Coordinates of C-alpha atoms in Angstrom, one line a residue:
Chain A
M1 CA -61.1 24.9 76.7
T2 CA -61.4 20.5 75.8
T3 CA -61.2 18.5 72.1
A4 CA -64.4 18.4 72.8
D5 CA -65.7 21.8 72.1
T6 CA -64.9 22.4 69.4
V7 CA -66.6 18.2 67.3
V8 CA -69.0 19.9 65.3
S9 CA -72.2 18.1 66.7
K10 CA -73.9 15.5 64.1
P11 CA -77.0 14.0 64.1
A12 CA -76.3 11.0 66.2
K13 CA -77.8 8.5 64.3
L14 CA -77.3 5.8 61.9
T15 CA -79.9 4.6 61.3
S16 CA -83.4 6.0 59.0
K17 CA -85.8 5.6 57.9
Q18 CA -86.8 2.5 55.3
L19 CA -89.4 1.0 53.0
P20 CA -89.8 -3.1 53.2
K21 CA -89.1 -5.2 50.9
A22 CA -91.1 -5.8 48.7
T23 CA -91.9 -2.1 47.7
P24 CA -91.2 -1.7 44.5
W25 CA -92.4 -5.8 43.5
V26 CA -95.6 -3.7 45.0
V27 CA -95.9 -1.0 43.3
A28 CA -94.7 -2.2 40.2
A29 CA -98.3 -4.5 40.4
A30 CA -100.2 -1.8 40.9
S31 CA -98.5 0.3 38.7
I32 CA -99.9 -2.8 36.3
I33 CA -103.3 -1.8 37.9
A34 CA -104.3 0.6 37.2
A35 CA -102.7 1.4 34.5
I36 CA -105.1 -0.9 32.8
V37 CA -107.6 -0.1 34.7
I38 CA -106.8 3.3 33.5
S39 CA -106.8 1.9 29.9
F40 CA -110.2 0.8 29.9
I41 CA -111.5 4.0 31.3
A42 CA -109.9 6.7 28.7
F43 CA -109.5 4.9 25.1
G44 CA -112.3 1.9 26.3
G45 CA -109.9 -0.6 26.1
F46 CA -107.5 -2.9 26.7
N47 CA -104.9 -2.1 25.0
I48 CA -101.1 -3.8 25.3
P49 CA -98.7 -0.8 24.1
V50 CA -100.5 1.7 25.6
A51 CA -101.2 0.0 29.3
A52 CA -96.8 -0.6 28.9
V53 CA -96.2 2.9 28.8
L54 CA -98.8 3.8 31.0
A55 CA -98.3 2.0 34.1
G56 CA -93.9 2.9 33.0
L57 CA -95.1 5.9 33.6
I58 CA -97.2 5.1 37.0
N59 CA -94.0 3.2 38.9
L60 CA -92.0 5.7 38.0
I61 CA -93.7 8.4 39.6
A62 CA -95.1 6.1 42.6
V63 CA -91.7 5.3 43.2
F64 CA -90.8 8.5 42.9
V65 CA -93.0 10.5 45.3
L66 CA -93.1 7.6 47.4
S67 CA -90.2 6.9 48.3
A68 CA -89.3 11.2 48.7
S69 CA -91.6 11.1 51.1
Y70 CA -91.0 8.5 53.2
E71 CA -86.3 7.7 52.9
G72 CA -85.6 11.2 51.7
R73 CA -84.9 12.8 47.9
R74 CA -81.2 11.5 48.0
K75 CA -82.7 7.3 48.9
A76 CA -86.0 8.8 46.2
V77 CA -83.2 9.6 42.9
D78 CA -81.9 6.1 43.5
R79 CA -85.2 4.6 43.4
V80 CA -85.7 6.2 40.5
A81 CA -83.3 5.1 38.5
T82 CA -82.7 1.3 40.0
T83 CA -86.1 1.8 38.0
I84 CA -85.2 3.1 35.0
V85 CA -82.0 0.4 34.6
T86 CA -85.0 -2.1 35.1
S87 CA -87.9 -1.3 32.9
T88 CA -85.2 -0.2 30.0
F89 CA -83.9 -4.1 31.0
I90 CA -87.2 -5.4 30.0
L91 CA -88.1 -3.3 27.3
A92 CA -84.8 -5.5 25.8
C93 CA -85.9 -8.6 26.4
V94 CA -90.1 -8.1 25.0
P95 CA -88.0 -9.1 21.4
L96 CA -86.3 -11.0 22.7
V97 CA -89.1 -13.0 24.5
S98 CA -91.8 -12.2 21.6
L99 CA -89.7 -13.2 18.5
L100 CA -88.8 -16.4 20.4
W101 CA -92.2 -17.6 21.7
L102 CA -93.3 -16.6 17.8
T103 CA -90.5 -19.1 17.0
V104 CA -92.1 -21.8 18.9
S105 CA -95.4 -22.0 18.8
K106 CA -95.3 -21.9 15.1
G107 CA -92.3 -24.5 14.9
G108 CA -93.0 -26.0 17.3
A109 CA -96.8 -26.7 16.3
A110 CA -94.9 -27.7 11.9
I111 CA -92.1 -30.1 12.9
S112 CA -92.3 -33.2 13.3
G113 CA -89.8 -35.6 12.8
D114 CA -90.4 -36.4 9.2
L115 CA -89.6 -33.1 8.9
L116 CA -86.3 -33.2 9.9
T117 CA -85.1 -36.5 7.7
R118 CA -87.3 -35.7 4.6
T119 CA -86.0 -34.0 2.0
M120 CA -88.3 -31.3 -0.9
L121 CA -87.5 -33.9 -3.2
G122 CA -91.1 -34.6 -6.2
M123 CA -92.6 -32.3 -3.9
K124 CA -95.2 -31.1 -5.8
G125 CA -98.1 -28.7 -5.5
V126 CA -100.5 -30.9 -5.7
L127 CA -99.9 -32.5 -2.3
D128 CA -99.6 -29.4 0.1
Q129 CA -103.0 -29.0 -1.1
Q130 CA -104.1 -32.2 -0.3
Y131 CA -102.4 -30.9 3.6
V132 CA -104.0 -28.3 3.7
A133 CA -106.8 -29.9 2.8
G134 CA -106.6 -31.8 6.0
E135 CA -106.3 -34.9 3.5
A136 CA -102.8 -35.5 4.3
T137 CA -99.9 -35.2 6.3
L138 CA -97.4 -32.4 5.8
A139 CA -95.5 -33.7 2.9
G140 CA -90.6 -32.7 2.2
G141 CA -89.0 -32.3 4.2
F142 CA -85.5 -29.9 4.7
Y143 CA -83.2 -32.9 5.5
H144 CA -80.9 -30.9 3.6
A145 CA -80.7 -27.9 4.4
I146 CA -79.5 -28.9 7.8
V147 CA -76.9 -30.7 6.3
G148 CA -75.9 -27.7 3.6
T149 CA -75.8 -25.5 6.9
V150 CA -73.1 -28.2 8.6
L151 CA -71.3 -28.4 5.7
I152 CA -71.3 -25.1 4.5
T153 CA -70.7 -23.4 8.1
V154 CA -67.6 -25.6 9.0
A155 CA -65.4 -25.5 5.9
A156 CA -66.4 -21.8 6.6
C157 CA -64.8 -22.4 10.0
I158 CA -62.0 -24.3 8.7
I159 CA -60.6 -22.0 6.7
S160 CA -61.7 -18.6 8.5
I161 CA -60.2 -20.0 12.4
P162 CA -57.0 -20.6 11.6
V163 CA -56.7 -17.6 9.2
G164 CA -58.2 -14.9 12.0
V165 CA -56.5 -17.1 14.7
L166 CA -52.6 -17.0 13.7
T167 CA -53.2 -12.9 12.7
A168 CA -54.4 -12.4 15.6
I169 CA -51.9 -14.0 17.4
Y170 CA -49.3 -11.6 14.8
L171 CA -51.5 -9.2 15.8
V172 CA -51.3 -8.5 18.4
E173 CA -47.5 -11.5 19.4
Y174 CA -45.1 -10.0 16.4
A175 CA -46.1 -6.9 14.9
N176 CA -45.5 -4.2 17.3
K177 CA -48.0 -1.8 15.3
N178 CA -45.7 -2.0 12.8
R179 CA -46.5 0.0 8.5
L180 CA -48.2 -3.7 8.4
G181 CA -50.0 -5.0 12.3
K182 CA -51.4 -1.7 11.2
A183 CA -52.0 -2.2 7.6
I184 CA -53.7 -5.6 8.9
T185 CA -55.8 -4.1 12.0
F186 CA -58.1 -1.7 9.3
L187 CA -58.1 -3.8 7.2
V188 CA -60.0 -5.5 9.3
D189 CA -62.0 -3.0 10.6
V190 CA -62.9 -2.4 6.4
M191 CA -63.5 -5.9 6.6
T192 CA -65.8 -6.2 9.4
G193 CA -68.4 -3.9 8.0
I194 CA -68.5 -5.2 4.2
P195 CA -72.3 -6.4 3.6
S196 CA -73.0 -10.3 3.7
I197 CA -74.3 -10.0 0.1
V198 CA -70.8 -7.9 -1.2
A199 CA -69.2 -11.6 0.5
G200 CA -71.3 -13.5 -1.2
L201 CA -71.1 -11.4 -4.6
F202 CA -66.9 -12.0 -4.0
A203 CA -66.8 -15.2 -3.6
F204 CA -69.0 -16.0 -6.3
A205 CA -67.7 -13.5 -8.7
L206 CA -63.6 -15.2 -8.1
F207 CA -64.8 -18.7 -8.6
S208 CA -66.7 -18.2 -11.8
T209 CA -63.6 -16.4 -12.4
V210 CA -61.8 -19.3 -12.0
A211 CA -64.1 -21.7 -13.5
N212 CA -64.2 -19.3 -16.8
L213 CA -60.1 -20.2 -17.1
I214 CA -60.1 -23.2 -16.4
M215 CA -63.4 -24.5 -18.9
P216 CA -64.6 -21.4 -21.0
A217 CA -68.9 -20.9 -20.5
S218 CA -69.0 -22.9 -17.9
A219 CA -69.9 -20.0 -15.1
G220 CA -72.3 -21.6 -13.5
I221 CA -70.1 -24.3 -12.3
A222 CA -69.1 -22.2 -9.5
K223 CA -71.5 -22.0 -7.3
T224 CA -71.6 -24.5 -4.6
G225 CA -71.6 -25.2 -1.2
F226 CA -67.5 -24.1 -1.5
T227 CA -68.2 -20.7 -3.2
A228 CA -70.5 -20.1 -0.6
A229 CA -68.4 -21.4 2.7
V230 CA -66.0 -18.8 0.8
A231 CA -67.6 -16.4 1.3
L232 CA -69.4 -16.7 4.8
S233 CA -65.0 -16.6 5.7
V234 CA -65.3 -12.9 4.3
L235 CA -67.8 -12.6 6.6
M236 CA -66.3 -14.4 9.5
I237 CA -62.8 -13.7 9.7
P238 CA -62.9 -10.5 11.3
I239 CA -64.9 -11.1 14.1
V240 CA -62.6 -14.1 14.7
V241 CA -58.9 -11.8 15.0
R242 CA -61.3 -9.5 16.6
N243 CA -61.9 -11.5 19.7
T244 CA -59.2 -13.4 19.2
E245 CA -56.9 -9.8 19.7
E246 CA -58.6 -8.7 22.6
I247 CA -58.7 -12.2 24.7
L248 CA -54.5 -12.3 23.5
R249 CA -54.1 -8.6 24.9
L250 CA -55.2 -9.7 27.7
V251 CA -53.6 -12.5 28.5
P252 CA -50.6 -10.7 31.4
M253 CA -47.3 -10.1 29.7
D254 CA -46.9 -11.1 33.2
L255 CA -46.5 -14.2 31.6
R256 CA -44.7 -14.5 28.8
E257 CA -41.9 -12.9 30.6
A258 CA -41.8 -15.9 33.2
S259 CA -41.5 -17.6 30.1
Y260 CA -39.3 -15.7 28.7
A261 CA -36.9 -15.9 31.9
L262 CA -37.2 -19.2 31.3
G263 CA -35.6 -20.0 28.2
V264 CA -38.5 -20.5 26.3
P265 CA -38.2 -19.9 23.1
K266 CA -41.5 -17.4 21.6
W267 CA -43.2 -19.6 20.1
K268 CA -43.0 -22.0 22.5
T269 CA -44.6 -19.3 24.9
I270 CA -47.0 -18.8 22.3
V271 CA -47.9 -22.2 21.7
K272 CA -47.9 -23.8 25.0
I273 CA -48.0 -20.2 27.4
V274 CA -50.1 -17.7 25.9
L275 CA -51.9 -20.2 23.9
P276 CA -53.4 -22.3 26.9
T277 CA -54.3 -19.4 29.2
S278 CA -56.4 -17.3 26.3
V279 CA -58.6 -21.3 25.3
S280 CA -62.1 -21.2 26.1
G281 CA -61.8 -17.1 25.5
I282 CA -60.4 -18.2 22.1
L283 CA -63.4 -20.2 21.9
S284 CA -66.0 -18.3 22.8
G285 CA -65.9 -15.7 20.5
V286 CA -65.2 -18.3 17.4
T287 CA -68.4 -19.4 18.6
I288 CA -70.0 -15.5 18.1
A289 CA -68.9 -16.1 14.5
I290 CA -70.6 -19.4 13.9
A291 CA -73.8 -17.9 15.3
R292 CA -73.2 -14.6 13.1
V293 CA -73.3 -16.7 10.1
I294 CA -75.1 -19.4 10.5
G295 CA -78.0 -17.7 10.0
E296 CA -76.8 -15.7 6.7
T297 CA -78.9 -16.1 3.5
A298 CA -78.3 -13.3 1.2
P299 CA -74.4 -15.0 0.1
I300 CA -75.3 -18.8 0.2
M301 CA -78.3 -17.7 -2.7
V302 CA -75.8 -15.5 -4.9
T303 CA -73.3 -19.3 -4.3
A304 CA -74.8 -22.0 -3.3
G305 CA -78.1 -22.0 -5.2
F306 CA -81.6 -23.0 -3.7
A307 CA -80.6 -26.9 -4.2
K308 CA -84.4 -29.4 -4.1
T309 CA -82.7 -32.1 -3.0
L310 CA -79.8 -33.9 -0.9
N311 CA -76.3 -33.3 -1.4
W312 CA -72.8 -34.2 0.8
N313 CA -70.3 -32.8 -1.6
L314 CA -68.9 -29.3 -1.1
F315 CA -68.0 -28.7 -4.4
S316 CA -69.9 -29.8 -7.0
G317 CA -73.7 -28.4 -7.3
W318 CA -76.3 -26.7 -5.6
M319 CA -76.5 -26.3 -1.3
S320 CA -80.0 -25.4 0.6
T321 CA -79.3 -24.4 4.4
L322 CA -82.1 -23.8 7.0
P323 CA -81.5 -19.4 6.3
T324 CA -81.9 -20.1 2.1
F325 CA -84.7 -22.9 3.2
I326 CA -86.6 -20.5 4.7
Y327 CA -86.1 -18.3 2.3
D328 CA -87.1 -19.4 -0.2
S329 CA -90.3 -21.5 1.0
Q330 CA -91.8 -18.1 1.9
L331 CA -91.7 -16.6 -1.9
R332 CA -91.7 -18.8 -4.1
P333 CA -94.1 -21.5 -2.7
V334 CA -94.7 -25.5 -3.6
S335 CA -98.0 -24.9 -4.0
P336 CA -100.2 -20.9 -4.4
G337 CA -103.1 -20.1 -3.5
A338 CA -104.6 -21.3 -0.2
A339 CA -101.4 -24.5 0.2
A340 CA -98.9 -21.4 0.5
L341 CA -99.7 -22.7 4.3
A342 CA -97.7 -25.5 3.7
S343 CA -95.0 -23.7 2.1
S344 CA -95.1 -21.7 5.4
E345 CA -95.5 -23.6 7.9
R346 CA -92.4 -25.5 6.5
A347 CA -90.2 -22.2 7.4
W348 CA -91.2 -22.0 10.3
A349 CA -90.2 -25.2 11.3
A350 CA -87.0 -24.7 9.9
A351 CA -86.7 -21.0 11.0
L352 CA -86.7 -23.2 14.7
V353 CA -84.3 -25.9 14.0
L354 CA -81.8 -22.7 12.7
V355 CA -82.5 -20.6 16.3
V356 CA -82.3 -24.3 18.4
L357 CA -78.9 -24.5 16.8
V358 CA -77.8 -21.1 18.0
M359 CA -78.8 -21.5 21.0
V360 CA -77.5 -25.3 21.2
L361 CA -73.7 -23.5 19.9
N362 CA -73.7 -20.7 22.4
L363 CA -74.1 -22.8 25.0
L364 CA -71.7 -25.0 24.0
A365 CA -69.2 -22.4 24.2
R366 CA -70.2 -21.3 27.8
I367 CA -69.9 -24.7 28.8
I368 CA -66.1 -24.6 27.2
A369 CA -65.0 -21.2 28.8
K370 CA -65.8 -22.7 31.8
V371 CA -64.5 -25.8 31.2
L372 CA -61.2 -24.7 30.0
A373 CA -60.9 -21.5 32.0
P374 CA -57.4 -21.7 33.9
K375 CA -58.5 -22.2 37.7
A376 CA -57.5 -20.4 41.1
G377 CA -58.6 -23.5 42.8
R378 CA -58.5 -22.7 46.4
Chain B
M1 CA -22.0 -24.2 38.5
S2 CA -22.4 -20.3 38.5
K3 CA -20.4 -18.0 36.6
Q4 CA -18.8 -14.7 36.8
I5 CA -20.0 -11.4 35.1
D6 CA -18.4 -8.9 33.8
I7 CA -20.1 -5.7 33.1
K8 CA -18.5 -3.4 30.8
D9 CA -19.4 0.3 29.9
L10 CA -22.6 -0.8 28.9
D11 CA -25.6 2.4 28.3
I12 CA -28.8 0.9 27.9
F13 CA -31.8 3.0 26.2
Y14 CA -35.4 3.0 25.1
G15 CA -36.3 4.2 22.2
D16 CA -34.5 7.1 22.1
F17 CA -34.5 7.7 25.7
R18 CA -30.7 6.9 28.2
A19 CA -31.9 5.0 30.6
V20 CA -28.9 4.4 32.2
D21 CA -25.3 5.0 31.0
G22 CA -22.2 3.6 31.4
V23 CA -22.1 0.7 33.8
Q24 CA -18.7 -1.3 34.5
M25 CA -20.0 -3.6 37.8
Q26 CA -17.5 -7.0 37.9
I27 CA -20.6 -9.4 39.3
K28 CA -18.4 -12.7 41.5
P29 CA -19.2 -16.4 41.0
R30 CA -20.7 -17.3 43.9
S31 CA -21.9 -14.9 46.0
V32 CA -25.0 -12.4 46.2
T33 CA -25.1 -8.6 45.0
A34 CA -27.4 -6.3 46.3
F35 CA -28.1 -3.2 43.6
I36 CA -30.2 -0.1 45.4
G37 CA -31.3 3.2 44.5
P38 CA -34.7 5.7 44.6
S39 CA -37.1 4.8 41.4
G40 CA -36.3 4.8 38.3
C41 CA -32.3 4.9 38.3
G42 CA -32.3 2.1 36.8
K43 CA -31.8 -0.9 38.8
S44 CA -34.4 -3.2 37.3
T45 CA -33.1 -2.5 33.7
V46 CA -29.7 -3.8 34.0
L47 CA -30.6 -6.3 35.9
R48 CA -32.4 -7.3 33.4
T49 CA -29.8 -6.8 31.0
L50 CA -28.2 -9.6 32.2
N51 CA -30.4 -12.2 31.0
R52 CA -31.4 -9.8 27.7
M53 CA -35.1 -9.6 28.9
H54 CA -34.2 -5.6 28.3
E55 CA -35.0 -6.1 24.9
V56 CA -38.7 -7.8 25.0
I57 CA -40.1 -4.5 25.4
P58 CA -40.2 -2.8 22.0
G59 CA -38.1 -0.3 20.8
A60 CA -35.1 -1.2 23.7
S61 CA -31.7 -1.3 23.1
V62 CA -28.4 -1.7 25.4
S63 CA -24.6 -0.6 23.7
G64 CA -21.2 -1.6 25.8
E65 CA -20.9 -5.5 26.6
V66 CA -21.5 -7.6 29.1
L67 CA -19.0 -10.9 29.1
M68 CA -20.1 -14.4 30.9
D69 CA -16.6 -16.0 31.9
G70 CA -15.7 -13.8 29.2
N71 CA -18.3 -14.2 27.0
N72 CA -20.4 -11.2 25.7
I73 CA -24.3 -12.0 26.2
Y74 CA -24.7 -9.7 23.4
G75 CA -22.0 -10.7 21.0
A76 CA -23.1 -11.6 17.9
G77 CA -24.8 -14.3 16.8
V78 CA -25.8 -14.4 20.9
D79 CA -29.1 -16.3 21.4
P80 CA -30.8 -14.4 23.7
V81 CA -32.3 -17.6 24.4
N82 CA -29.7 -19.5 25.2
V83 CA -28.3 -16.7 27.7
R84 CA -31.9 -17.0 29.4
R85 CA -31.2 -21.0 30.1
E86 CA -27.8 -19.9 32.2
V87 CA -29.8 -16.9 33.7
G88 CA -32.7 -17.4 35.6
M89 CA -35.5 -14.7 37.3
V90 CA -37.8 -14.3 39.0
F91 CA -40.2 -11.1 38.9
Q92 CA -41.9 -8.1 41.3
R93 CA -45.4 -9.9 41.1
A94 CA -45.2 -14.3 41.3
N95 CA -46.5 -15.2 38.2
P96 CA -47.1 -18.9 38.6
F97 CA -48.6 -20.1 35.1
P98 CA -52.4 -20.0 35.7
T99 CA -53.2 -23.0 33.7
M100 CA -50.5 -25.6 35.4
S101 CA -50.0 -26.9 38.0
I102 CA -47.7 -26.4 40.6
K103 CA -45.9 -29.6 40.3
E104 CA -46.2 -28.8 36.5
N105 CA -44.6 -25.2 37.2
V106 CA -41.8 -26.5 38.6
L107 CA -41.2 -28.5 35.6
A108 CA -42.6 -25.6 33.3
G109 CA -38.4 -25.3 32.5
V110 CA -37.8 -28.4 31.8
R111 CA -40.7 -29.9 29.2
L112 CA -41.3 -26.0 27.8
N113 CA -37.5 -26.3 26.6
N114 CA -38.1 -30.2 24.6
R115 CA -35.8 -32.9 27.7
R116 CA -37.9 -35.4 28.2
L117 CA -38.5 -36.7 31.8
S118 CA -38.9 -39.8 32.8
K119 CA -41.5 -40.0 36.0
S120 CA -39.0 -40.6 38.3
E121 CA -36.9 -37.8 36.9
A122 CA -40.0 -35.3 37.0
D123 CA -40.9 -36.3 40.7
D124 CA -37.0 -36.1 41.8
L125 CA -36.7 -32.1 40.5
T126 CA -40.2 -32.1 42.1
E127 CA -38.7 -32.0 44.5
R128 CA -35.8 -30.5 44.4
A129 CA -36.7 -27.4 43.1
L130 CA -39.2 -27.2 45.7
R131 CA -37.1 -28.2 48.3
G132 CA -34.5 -25.9 47.6
A133 CA -37.1 -22.9 47.4
N134 CA -38.2 -24.3 50.7
L135 CA -41.8 -24.6 49.8
W136 CA -41.5 -28.7 49.5
N137 CA -43.0 -29.2 53.0
E138 CA -45.5 -26.0 51.9
V139 CA -47.0 -28.2 49.3
K140 CA -46.1 -31.7 48.9
D141 CA -49.2 -32.6 49.5
R142 CA -51.6 -30.3 46.7
L143 CA -48.4 -31.0 44.2
N144 CA -51.3 -31.1 41.4
L145 CA -53.6 -28.1 42.6
P146 CA -53.6 -24.6 40.1
G147 CA -50.0 -23.0 41.4
S148 CA -52.7 -19.9 41.7
G149 CA -54.3 -21.0 45.3
L150 CA -50.7 -21.2 47.5
S151 CA -50.5 -17.4 49.1
G152 CA -48.6 -13.9 47.9
G153 CA -45.3 -15.8 49.8
Q154 CA -45.6 -19.3 48.0
Q155 CA -46.1 -18.6 44.2
Q156 CA -43.3 -16.1 45.1
R157 CA -41.0 -19.8 45.9
L158 CA -43.2 -21.6 43.8
C159 CA -42.1 -18.9 40.9
I160 CA -37.5 -19.2 42.4
A161 CA -38.6 -22.7 42.3
R162 CA -39.1 -22.4 38.8
A163 CA -36.7 -21.1 38.1
I164 CA -34.1 -23.5 40.0
A165 CA -35.4 -26.2 38.4
V166 CA -33.8 -25.2 35.3
E167 CA -30.2 -25.2 37.0
P168 CA -29.1 -21.4 35.9
E169 CA -25.4 -20.7 36.3
V170 CA -26.9 -17.4 37.2
L171 CA -30.4 -15.7 39.4
L172 CA -31.8 -12.8 39.2
M173 CA -34.2 -10.9 41.1
D174 CA -36.8 -8.4 40.3
E175 CA -37.6 -7.1 44.4
P176 CA -38.8 -10.3 44.8
C177 CA -40.2 -9.6 48.4
S178 CA -41.3 -5.9 47.4
A179 CA -45.4 -7.7 48.1
L180 CA -44.7 -10.0 51.2
D181 CA -45.5 -10.0 53.7
P182 CA -41.9 -9.6 56.9
I183 CA -42.4 -13.6 57.2
S184 CA -41.9 -14.3 53.7
T185 CA -40.0 -12.1 53.0
L186 CA -37.0 -13.5 56.2
A187 CA -38.8 -17.1 54.3
I188 CA -36.3 -16.0 51.2
E189 CA -33.9 -13.6 52.2
D190 CA -32.7 -17.5 54.4
L191 CA -33.0 -18.8 51.1
I192 CA -30.7 -16.6 49.3
N193 CA -28.6 -17.1 51.1
D194 CA -29.1 -21.3 50.4
L195 CA -28.5 -20.3 47.3
K196 CA -25.4 -18.3 46.9
D197 CA -23.5 -21.5 47.7
K198 CA -24.9 -22.2 44.5
Y199 CA -25.8 -20.0 42.0
T200 CA -24.6 -15.8 41.3
V201 CA -27.4 -14.0 42.6
V202 CA -28.3 -10.5 41.8
I203 CA -30.8 -9.1 43.7
V204 CA -32.5 -5.3 42.8
T205 CA -34.5 -3.9 46.7
H206 CA -36.0 -1.1 48.0
N207 CA -35.3 -2.2 51.9
M208 CA -31.8 -1.8 52.7
Q209 CA -32.2 -3.5 55.4
Q210 CA -33.2 -6.5 53.2
A211 CA -29.6 -5.1 50.8
A212 CA -27.5 -5.3 54.1
R213 CA -28.6 -8.8 54.9
V214 CA -28.8 -11.3 52.0
S215 CA -25.9 -8.9 49.8
D216 CA -21.5 -9.8 49.7
K217 CA -21.5 -6.3 47.1
T218 CA -23.7 -3.4 46.7
A219 CA -24.0 -1.7 44.0
F220 CA -26.1 2.3 44.5
F221 CA -27.9 3.5 41.5
N222 CA -28.7 7.3 41.0
I223 CA -29.7 9.7 39.1
A224 CA -29.3 13.0 38.9
G225 CA -33.2 14.0 37.9
T226 CA -36.2 13.0 36.0
G227 CA -35.0 12.7 31.8
K228 CA -31.8 12.3 32.6
P229 CA -29.6 8.5 32.2
G230 CA -29.4 6.3 35.6
K231 CA -25.8 6.0 36.7
L232 CA -23.7 3.6 39.3
I233 CA -22.7 6.0 41.9
E234 CA -21.1 3.2 44.8
F235 CA -19.3 -0.9 44.0
N236 CA -17.9 -2.1 46.6
E237 CA -18.6 -4.6 49.8
T238 CA -21.7 -4.4 51.0
S239 CA -20.2 -3.8 54.7
S240 CA -18.6 -0.8 54.1
I241 CA -21.4 1.1 51.1
F242 CA -23.6 0.6 54.9
S243 CA -20.6 1.9 57.1
N244 CA -18.2 3.5 54.8
P245 CA -19.5 5.7 52.3
D246 CA -16.4 6.7 49.8
K247 CA -19.3 9.4 48.4
E248 CA -21.6 11.6 49.8
E249 CA -24.0 10.6 47.9
T250 CA -24.4 7.1 48.8
E251 CA -24.3 8.2 52.3
N252 CA -26.3 10.1 51.9
Y253 CA -29.4 8.1 50.1
I254 CA -28.8 4.8 52.8
S255 CA -29.0 7.2 55.9
G256 CA -32.5 9.0 54.0
R257 CA -32.0 12.4 53.9
F258 CA -33.1 11.6 50.2
G259 CA -34.5 10.1 47.8

């Protein structure tokens, strides 16, 4: 008996039938057309949600049947899984794209250089009524809100980035899971869940208590841009701590040991080795935190009020930010009735500016992360 | 510049667990000492106590004495940072700093220890350390490229250059060749031979031929079983350990009969 006899005979073929590469796209296009036709016949008219759901179902069934009959069961299941994942991704994009589209189309129509450089100083309902009647251009603007957003956000960053990053360094490098470290981690987790309005109320209560101590019955002076910045810090610090902590834990212990073995003290190892290695991750975490708080409305309303005019001073007087400007414009238009449209247009323009601001920040974070990331030169 | 190390009654703990028990050893200056033994027997642990890297691990502690030219490095008031400036270390996995160029990696120890270097001093030191680590000819044209772009063997030699650039008295090596090919291993073994003219070298290795090739004295560690502490079984001239060991346990290990 030779060894050749004992080998179990297997199919010699390594090739198998395969559908052409373009098949999924052709099937998808055909399913969409079929879905539109069916929605016309069955529901007597074109209806986007119905057609979309139908197209998805038809596509799934068609892909499975086609693939199973030609390529076999294993590949059919693979194709169905791919189809489900892709459709879910498209579904997730729908709200995002439609939101962006709405903001760009409505805000883009209303925005002008004048809106960006003027405040609401001297704004009257008559001006809006003239605009709606087509007798004048859109008056007013939100320069003061852009200034307010930038000032308050920068102040919030100045407070929360050092506190957040240093807390994370303590947790990762020094705490070694001791009691204090565990307590801080717990508090940070709790802080992550604080509703933003509560953070605003906290900051306002804190500063009005202080104001009352200094000058009784003058709690009103506690409403300033700085109070708002403190409220935003309460929201921002836990995000910065969490992100930085995760990034610092990714720095290999090897690098710290290599540095210690050269006789470098711990603090210097952290400053010169650990932080430079992780700086890109820390910065993108910080940017995510900024993007998260820049759109906050509730805590700004209760801490900085609503300003109609420009205020560069963080420590005195009310301030507006883009979100509170949008909220105020929609809720309390300058002119009642049909001319409220003008306020609404200003609000959309402000929303567009806010969205662009957040996008630019995210883009900036990606660029920074790329530039500062350790290079693997080869 | 090199120092004698006397280890007296050294017990090493991880938390409550006694990892190594009662080590006695005298390491002569300007010599190469190899630590051999099965995995988990405490070779690396003993090595890490020689420059107080052991205590970097949370919960780790030591009792006993390690005398370096008569000074106990575990004595009261001894700053581990100062000990580590005298006792350099090369790790199992090459770990160049990823944010730094080859040159910056070599100079890292000096620069981070607050010594200002003029440009010519820096260039000199870079060349001396890289020549010392047998790497100069391979990298002299790309000193400003990241260290992580080198091959594994080159990275390990870069780490050796970084360790000798701070001019330590003693150099500890924790399985420096375990991830390297035979050619890079040979380069590092040659290097160890050169280094022993200036430094006291202690090397942990799993490769017994390597221990036989590079070391003057060999220490054999063993462990009775999991959960038991590692012990120093025999410490002697390398030639007698490999040809005529005193203990049967040593003979069994080096002849491959167990462990």
